[in-house]
Coordinates of C-alpha atoms and ligand atoms in Angstrom, one line a residue:
X1 CA 134.2 88.9 97.4
X2 CA 130.9 90.2 98.8
X3 CA 127.8 90.7 96.6
X4 CA 125.2 93.5 96.5
X5 CA 121.7 92.4 95.6
X6 CA 118.8 94.7 95.2
X7 CA 115.1 93.6 95.6
X8 CA 112.5 95.7 93.8
X9 CA 108.7 95.4 93.4
X10 CA 107.6 95.0 89.8
X11 CA 103.9 95.8 90.2
X12 CA 101.9 98.4 92.3
X13 CA 103.6 97.4 95.6
X14 CA 102.5 94.7 98.0
X15 CA 104.2 92.0 96.0
X16 CA 105.5 90.3 99.1
X17 CA 108.9 91.9 99.2
X18 CA 109.0 91.6 103.0
X19 CA 109.2 87.8 102.8
X20 CA 111.7 87.9 99.9
X21 CA 114.0 90.4 101.6
X22 CA 113.8 88.4 104.8
X23 CA 114.9 85.2 103.0
X24 CA 117.7 87.0 101.2
X25 CA 118.8 88.8 104.4
X26 CA 119.9 85.5 105.7
X27 CA 122.9 85.6 103.3
X28 CA 123.5 89.3 103.8
X29 CA 125.6 91.1 106.4
X30 CA 124.0 94.5 105.7
X31 CA 120.5 95.6 104.6
X32 CA 119.6 99.1 103.4
X33 CA 116.4 101.0 102.5
X34 CA 116.7 103.7 99.8
X35 CA 113.3 105.3 99.2
X36 CA 109.7 105.7 100.4
X37 CA 108.8 106.0 104.0
X38 CA 106.2 104.7 106.5
X39 CA 103.7 104.3 103.5
X40 CA 105.4 100.9 103.1
X41 CA 104.4 97.9 105.1
X42 CA 106.5 94.7 105.1
X43 CA 105.0 91.7 106.8
X44 CA 107.4 88.9 107.9
X45 CA 106.4 85.6 109.5
X46 CA 109.5 84.1 111.2
X47 CA 110.0 81.7 114.0
X48 CA 106.3 81.7 114.8
X49 CA 106.2 85.5 115.2
X50 CA 104.7 88.1 113.0
X51 CA 106.7 91.3 112.3
X52 CA 105.3 94.4 110.5
X53 CA 107.9 96.9 109.5
X54 CA 107.3 100.2 107.8
X55 CA 110.6 102.0 108.0
X56 CA 113.2 99.8 109.4
X57 CA 114.9 97.4 106.9
X58 CA 113.6 93.8 107.3
X59 CA 117.2 92.6 108.1
X60 CA 116.7 93.9 111.6
X61 CA 114.9 90.8 112.7
X62 CA 118.1 88.7 111.9
X63 CA 120.7 88.7 114.6
X64 CA 123.8 90.6 113.9
X65 CA 122.8 92.3 110.6
X66 CA 123.5 96.0 110.3
X67 CA 120.7 98.1 108.8
X68 CA 120.8 101.5 107.0
X69 CA 118.1 104.0 106.1
X70 CA 119.4 106.1 103.2
X71 CA 119.0 109.7 102.2
X72 CA 116.4 108.8 99.6
X73 CA 113.9 107.8 102.4
X74 CA 111.5 110.2 104.0
X75 CA 111.6 109.3 107.6
X76 CA 108.8 109.9 110.1
X77 CA 110.7 110.1 113.4
X78 CA 107.6 109.5 115.5
X79 CA 106.7 106.4 113.5
X80 CA 110.3 105.2 113.8
X81 CA 110.2 105.4 117.5
X82 CA 107.0 103.4 117.6
X83 CA 108.5 100.7 115.4
X84 CA 111.7 100.6 117.6
X85 CA 109.4 100.1 120.7
X86 CA 107.4 97.4 118.9
X87 CA 110.6 95.5 118.1
X88 CA 111.8 95.9 121.7
X89 CA 108.6 94.2 122.8
X90 CA 109.6 91.3 120.5
X91 CA 113.1 91.2 122.1
X92 CA 114.8 92.9 119.1
X93 CA 117.2 95.8 119.8
X94 CA 118.2 98.3 117.1
X95 CA 121.0 99.7 119.2
X96 CA 124.3 99.7 117.3
X97 CA 122.5 98.0 114.3
X98 CA 120.4 100.7 112.8
X99 CA 121.9 103.8 111.1
X100 CA 120.4 106.7 109.3
X101 CA 121.8 109.1 106.8
X102 CA 122.4 112.6 108.0
X103 CA 120.8 113.8 104.7
X104 CA 117.5 111.8 105.2
X105 CA 114.5 114.2 105.1
X106 CA 112.0 113.9 108.0
X107 CA 108.3 113.6 107.6
X108 CA 106.8 116.1 110.0
X109 CA 103.4 116.0 111.5
X110 CA 102.4 118.9 109.2
X111 CA 103.2 116.8 106.2
X112 CA 100.4 114.4 107.2
X113 CA 98.1 117.3 107.7
X114 CA 98.9 118.6 104.2
X115 CA 98.5 115.1 102.7
X116 CA 95.0 114.9 104.2
X117 CA 94.2 118.5 103.1
X118 CA 95.4 117.9 99.6
X119 CA 93.5 114.6 99.2
X120 CA 90.3 116.5 100.3
X121 CA 91.0 119.4 98.0
X122 CA 91.4 117.0 95.0
X123 CA 87.9 115.6 95.7
X124 CA 87.0 112.8 93.3
X125 CA 90.4 113.2 91.6
X126 CA 92.3 112.1 94.7
X127 CA 95.3 109.7 94.4
X128 CA 94.2 107.6 97.4
X129 CA 97.5 108.2 99.2
X130 CA 98.3 106.4 102.5
X131 CA 98.0 109.8 104.2
X132 CA 101.5 109.3 105.8
X133 CA 102.8 112.6 104.5
X134 CA 105.0 111.1 101.9
X135 CA 104.2 113.4 98.9
X136 CA 104.4 116.7 101.0
X137 CA 107.7 115.6 102.6
X138 CA 109.3 114.9 99.2
X139 CA 107.8 118.1 97.9
X140 CA 109.6 120.0 100.7
X141 CA 112.8 118.2 100.0
X142 CA 112.7 119.3 96.3
X143 CA 111.5 122.8 97.4
X144 CA 114.6 122.9 99.6
X145 CA 112.7 123.6 102.8
X146 CA 112.8 120.1 104.3
X147 CA 114.0 119.1 107.7
X148 CA 116.9 116.6 107.7
X149 CA 118.2 114.2 110.2
X150 CA 121.3 116.4 110.7
X151 CA 119.1 119.3 111.8
X152 CA 118.4 117.2 115.0
X153 CA 122.0 117.9 115.9
X154 CA 121.6 121.6 115.6
X155 CA 118.5 122.7 117.6
X156 CA 118.8 126.4 116.7
X157 CA 119.0 125.6 113.0
X158 CA 116.1 123.2 113.4
X159 CA 113.9 125.9 115.0
X160 CA 114.9 128.4 112.2
X161 CA 114.1 125.8 109.5
X162 CA 110.7 125.0 111.0
X163 CA 109.9 128.7 111.1
X164 CA 111.0 129.2 107.5
X165 CA 108.9 126.3 106.5
X166 CA 105.9 127.8 108.2
X167 CA 106.4 131.1 106.4
X168 CA 106.8 129.4 103.0
X169 CA 103.8 127.1 103.4
X170 CA 101.7 129.5 105.4
X171 CA 98.4 128.8 103.5
X172 CA 98.3 125.4 105.0
X173 CA 98.8 126.6 108.5
X174 CA 97.0 129.9 108.8
X175 CA 94.4 129.8 111.6
X176 CA 94.9 126.0 112.0
X177 CA 94.3 124.8 115.5
X178 CA 95.5 121.3 114.6
X179 CA 98.4 120.1 116.8
X180 CA 100.2 118.9 113.6
X181 CA 100.7 122.5 112.6
X182 CA 102.0 123.7 115.9
X183 CA 105.7 124.4 115.2
X184 CA 106.6 125.0 118.9
X185 CA 105.2 121.6 119.9
X186 CA 106.9 119.8 117.0
X187 CA 110.2 121.4 118.0
X188 CA 109.8 120.3 121.6
X189 CA 108.7 116.7 120.5
X190 CA 111.7 116.4 118.2
X191 CA 114.1 117.5 121.0
X192 CA 112.6 114.7 123.1
X193 CA 113.3 112.2 120.4
X194 CA 116.7 113.6 119.5
X195 CA 118.8 111.7 122.1
X196 CA 117.5 108.3 120.7
X197 CA 117.8 109.2 117.1
X198 CA 121.0 111.3 116.8
X199 CA 123.4 108.4 117.7
X200 CA 122.1 106.6 114.6
X201 CA 123.2 109.4 112.3
X202 CA 125.9 108.4 109.8
X203 CA 127.3 108.8 106.3
X204 CA 125.5 105.9 104.7
X205 CA 127.3 106.2 101.4
X206 CA 130.7 105.9 103.1
X207 CA 129.6 103.1 105.4
X208 CA 128.3 101.1 102.4
X209 CA 131.6 101.6 100.5
X210 CA 133.5 100.4 103.6
X211 CA 131.3 97.3 103.8
X212 CA 131.9 96.5 100.1
X213 CA 135.6 96.9 100.5
X214 CA 135.5 94.5 103.5
X215 CA 133.7 91.9 101.2
X216 CA 130.4 92.0 103.0
X217 CA 127.1 90.9 101.3
X218 CA 124.7 93.8 101.0
X219 CA 121.0 93.7 100.4
X220 CA 119.1 96.8 99.1
X221 CA 115.5 96.7 100.0
X222 CA 113.0 98.5 97.7
X223 CA 109.6 99.6 98.9
X224 CA 106.4 100.0 96.7
X225 CA 106.7 98.9 93.1
X226 CA 107.8 100.0 89.6
X227 CA 104.3 101.0 88.6
X228 CA 104.3 103.5 91.5
X229 CA 107.6 105.1 90.5
X230 CA 107.2 108.8 90.3
X231 CA 108.9 109.0 86.9
X232 CA 108.2 105.7 85.3
X233 CA 105.0 104.5 86.9
X234 CA 101.3 105.3 86.2
X235 CA 101.7 109.1 86.9
X236 CA 100.0 110.9 88.6
X237 CA 98.7 107.8 90.4
X238 CA 102.1 107.0 91.9
X239 CA 104.0 107.5 95.0
X240 CA 106.5 110.4 95.2
X241 CA 109.8 108.5 95.0
X242 CA 111.8 106.5 92.5
X243 CA 110.9 102.9 93.5
X244 CA 113.2 101.5 90.8
X245 CA 116.9 100.7 90.7
X246 CA 117.9 104.2 89.9
X247 CA 116.4 105.3 93.2
X248 CA 118.8 103.1 95.1
X249 CA 121.8 104.8 93.5
X250 CA 120.8 108.4 94.5
X251 CA 119.0 107.2 97.7
X252 CA 122.1 105.6 99.2
X253 CA 125.0 107.4 97.4
X254 CA 126.3 104.4 95.5
X255 CA 127.3 104.0 91.8
X256 CA 125.7 101.6 89.2
X257 CA 128.6 99.2 89.4
X258 CA 127.9 98.7 93.1
X259 CA 124.9 96.5 92.2
X260 CA 125.6 92.9 91.3
X261 CA 122.1 91.4 91.0
X262 CA 118.6 92.7 90.5
X263 CA 115.8 90.6 91.9
X264 CA 112.3 91.6 90.8
X265 CA 109.4 90.6 93.0
X266 CA 106.2 89.6 91.2
X267 CA 103.0 88.5 92.8
X268 CA 101.4 85.6 90.8
X269 CA 98.4 87.9 90.1
X270 CA 98.1 91.7 90.4
X271 CA 96.9 94.1 93.2
X272 CA 96.7 97.8 93.6
X273 CA 95.7 100.1 96.4
X274 CA 94.4 103.6 95.9
X275 CA 93.2 105.2 92.7
X276 CA 94.5 104.9 89.2
X277 CA 94.2 102.8 86.1
X278 CA 94.4 99.0 86.5
X279 CA 93.9 97.3 83.1
X280 CA 93.6 93.7 84.3
X281 CA 91.4 94.5 87.4
X282 CA 88.7 92.0 88.3
X283 CA 85.5 93.4 89.8
X284 CA 83.8 90.0 90.0
X285 CA 83.7 87.0 92.2
X286 CA 87.2 85.9 91.0
X287 CA 88.5 89.3 92.1
X288 CA 86.9 88.8 95.5
X289 CA 88.3 85.3 95.8
X290 CA 91.8 86.5 95.1
X291 CA 91.4 89.2 97.8
X292 CA 90.1 86.8 100.4
X293 CA 92.5 83.9 99.7
X294 CA 95.4 86.3 99.3
X295 CA 94.5 88.4 102.4
X296 CA 94.7 91.4 100.2
X297 CA 94.2 94.2 102.8
X298 CA 96.8 97.0 103.3
X299 CA 99.4 96.4 106.0
X300 CA 99.7 100.1 106.6
X301 CA 96.1 101.3 106.0
X302 CA 94.0 98.2 106.2
X303 CA 92.4 99.2 102.9
X304 CA 91.1 96.3 100.7
X305 CA 93.3 96.0 97.7
X306 CA 92.0 95.9 94.2
X307 CA 92.8 92.6 92.5
X308 CA 93.3 91.3 89.0
X309 CA 95.2 89.0 86.6
X310 CA 98.9 89.1 86.0
X311 CA 99.8 91.9 83.5
X312 CA 102.9 91.0 81.4
X313 CA 102.8 94.4 79.6
X314 CA 103.3 96.2 82.9
X315 CA 105.8 93.6 84.0
X316 CA 107.9 93.8 80.8
X317 CA 108.2 97.6 81.5
X318 CA 109.2 97.0 85.2
X319 CA 111.8 94.3 84.3
X320 CA 113.3 96.5 81.6
X321 CA 113.6 99.7 83.7
X322 CA 115.1 97.7 86.5
X323 CA 117.1 95.2 84.4
X324 CA 115.7 92.4 86.4
X325 CA 117.8 89.2 86.2
X326 CA 115.9 87.0 88.7
X327 CA 112.3 86.7 89.5
X328 CA 110.8 86.1 92.9
X329 CA 107.2 85.0 92.3
X330 CA 105.0 85.2 95.3
X331 CA 101.6 83.9 96.4
X332 CA 101.4 81.1 93.8
X333 CA 99.1 79.1 96.2
X334 CA 96.5 81.9 96.0
X335 CA 95.6 80.7 92.5
X336 CA 95.2 77.0 93.6
X337 CA 91.4 76.8 93.4
X338 CA 90.8 78.6 90.1
X339 CA 89.4 76.7 87.2
X340 CA 91.2 78.9 84.7
X341 CA 93.8 81.7 85.0
X342 CA 94.4 84.5 82.6
X343 CA 97.5 86.5 81.9
X344 CA 97.5 89.7 79.9
X345 CA 100.1 89.4 77.1
X346 CA 99.3 92.6 75.3
X347 CA 96.9 95.6 75.3
X348 CA 94.3 96.5 72.7
X349 CA 94.0 100.2 72.3
X350 CA 91.2 100.9 69.9
X351 CA 92.3 98.1 67.6
X352 CA 96.1 98.6 67.9
X353 CA 97.8 95.7 69.7
X354 CA 100.6 96.9 72.0
X355 CA 103.1 94.7 73.8
X356 CA 104.8 97.6 75.6
X357 CA 103.4 100.2 77.9
X358 CA 101.8 103.2 76.1
X359 CA 103.8 106.4 76.2
X360 CA 101.0 108.2 78.1
X361 CA 99.9 106.2 81.2
X362 CA 96.4 107.9 80.8
X363 CA 95.9 105.5 77.9
X364 CA 95.7 102.7 80.4
X365 CA 92.2 103.8 81.3
X366 CA 91.0 103.1 77.8
X367 CA 92.6 99.9 76.7
X368 CA 91.6 96.3 76.9
X369 CA 94.0 93.5 77.9
X370 CA 94.6 90.7 75.4
X371 CA 94.6 87.5 77.5
X372 CA 96.2 84.1 77.3
X373 CA 94.2 81.5 79.2
X374 CA 95.8 78.8 81.4
X375 CA 94.0 75.8 82.8
X376 CA 93.9 76.0 86.6
X377 CA 95.8 73.2 88.5
X378 CA 93.0 72.9 91.1
X379 CA 95.2 71.3 93.7
X380 CA 97.1 72.7 96.6
X381 CA 100.6 74.1 96.1
X382 CA 100.7 75.3 99.7
X383 CA 104.1 74.8 101.3
X384 CA 105.7 73.0 98.3
X385 CA 109.4 73.5 98.4
X386 CA 110.5 71.5 95.3
X387 CA 109.7 72.8 91.8
X388 CA 109.3 69.3 90.4
X389 CA 106.5 68.6 92.9
X390 CA 104.3 71.4 91.6
X391 CA 101.4 70.5 89.4
X392 CA 102.2 70.5 85.7
X393 CA 100.0 73.5 84.9
X394 CA 101.6 75.6 87.7
X395 CA 105.1 74.8 86.3
X396 CA 103.9 75.9 82.9
X397 CA 102.5 79.1 84.3
X398 CA 105.8 80.0 86.0
X399 CA 107.9 79.0 83.0
X400 CA 105.7 81.1 80.8
X401 CA 106.2 84.2 83.0
X402 CA 109.9 83.7 83.2
X403 CA 110.2 83.2 79.4
X404 CA 108.1 86.3 78.6
X405 CA 110.0 88.5 81.0
X406 CA 113.4 87.1 80.0
X407 CA 114.4 86.6 83.6
X408 CA 115.3 83.5 85.5
X409 CA 113.1 82.0 88.3
X410 CA 115.0 82.7 91.5
X411 CA 112.4 81.9 94.0
X412 CA 108.7 80.9 94.2
X413 CA 106.7 81.5 97.3
X414 CA 104.0 79.0 98.2
X415 CA 102.9 80.3 101.6
X416 CA 103.6 83.1 104.0
X417 CA 106.3 81.6 106.2
X418 CA 110.0 81.4 105.4
X419 CA 110.0 77.7 104.7
X420 CA 107.1 77.7 102.3
X421 CA 109.4 78.6 99.4
X422 CA 111.0 77.0 96.3
X423 CA 114.5 78.2 95.8
X424 CA 116.4 77.6 92.5
Ligands
IMP1 P1 101.6 107.8 99.0 O1 102.9 107.0 98.8 O2 101.1 107.6 100.4 O3 101.7 109.2 98.6 O4 100.5 107.1 98.1 C1 100.5 107.2 96.7 C2 100.0 105.9 96.0 O5 100.9 104.9 96.3 C3 98.7 105.5 96.6 O6 97.9 104.8 95.6 C4 99.0 104.4 97.6 O7 98.0 103.4 97.8 C5 100.3 103.8 96.9 N1 101.2 103.2 97.9 C6 102.1 103.8 98.7 N2 102.8 103.0 99.4 C7 102.4 101.7 99.0 C8 102.8 100.4 99.4 O8 103.7 100.2 100.2 N3 102.1 99.4 98.8 C9 101.1 99.6 97.9 N4 100.7 100.8 97.5 C10 101.4 101.9 98.1

């Protein structure tokens, strides 16, 4: 009997899902992405090589694994081609191993233009998006004027849909000399890519059902994190997709019973890129230390990440909405040099102590975290692979998190490469 495991981020993204998915992909036959787009950036260090993936599931770097991109993803076809070429340079072929849903919406060059325009128009109230056109592409999907993978098979329909789009969204395009708004050019460019992309089109829902019936192990790879979920995150400072387990059901066309295990990825501290409230943010030397030691710069945009202490209130919310059973705690070694480590166990909102997220995420701007202090272990955990060999204080820290989140420790990462991992 095969098993289907889903990996989701429990914070604001960048939890280290790439490494976790890479490790779990070893036991999987099939890996599928269900939401997000090229806003994601998964870094994997394996066999002395560094792989950075934005759209293609991390399973692709394992020989013989089959990868799927579901209908819940918004796919930038130009970025995908670049990624395919980069993999080719590293001697990895996607041919016969990468398949894309016919219903996947495409990110068009004009979506990136709109993303930039919108961020400028928002002025100081910007979201700090990755400018990869994610929000505008999902907006068009919901507005029913998106371009889908299957349109690449029908050039006349594709042309008509691009023209309809231009009419409906004309205020963004009128008078624009930007190439990214040039419908004729976009059509021609898409036709150039179509011979590479159309053989990958498939019915992902049917394919996954077949794999399950054959007893295959399936890994579902989440992007971003629970706090960036469009419905359940810190709205409006979120991405535009459901980054939580529910997004996998609609984003791949599977039912709830298709998922056997939920693994939540939690970085040992917190980071956030872009705007929005961040209750445990550190704007002092400790914050800088976490950024430098943790290499906290965006994989996709290179932006420095904001850093802070672990936030158990946000994590309780993330674990509940995803029903997380196992935790993958990453980057423990980044805390090695600290004298003391804090963990937010509750929020204080004008004298009211809350252990759960406030109903209105705007309240996050105004509350103060209630911290529990841990003594730092002040010794290196780098590369440790046996839980018992960890310093006592590090073990206490991990056990506390697991207890508070009511989820078992599944994996602890003590370095960037595959073998720097404690598995339970
Ligand atoms: P968008 O997804 O580009 O629209 O960006 C919306 C918000 O989500 C911004 O704050 C981004 O910084 C954040 N975001 C999007 N993708 C990622 C990711 O992969 N990691 C961390 N933050 C992300």
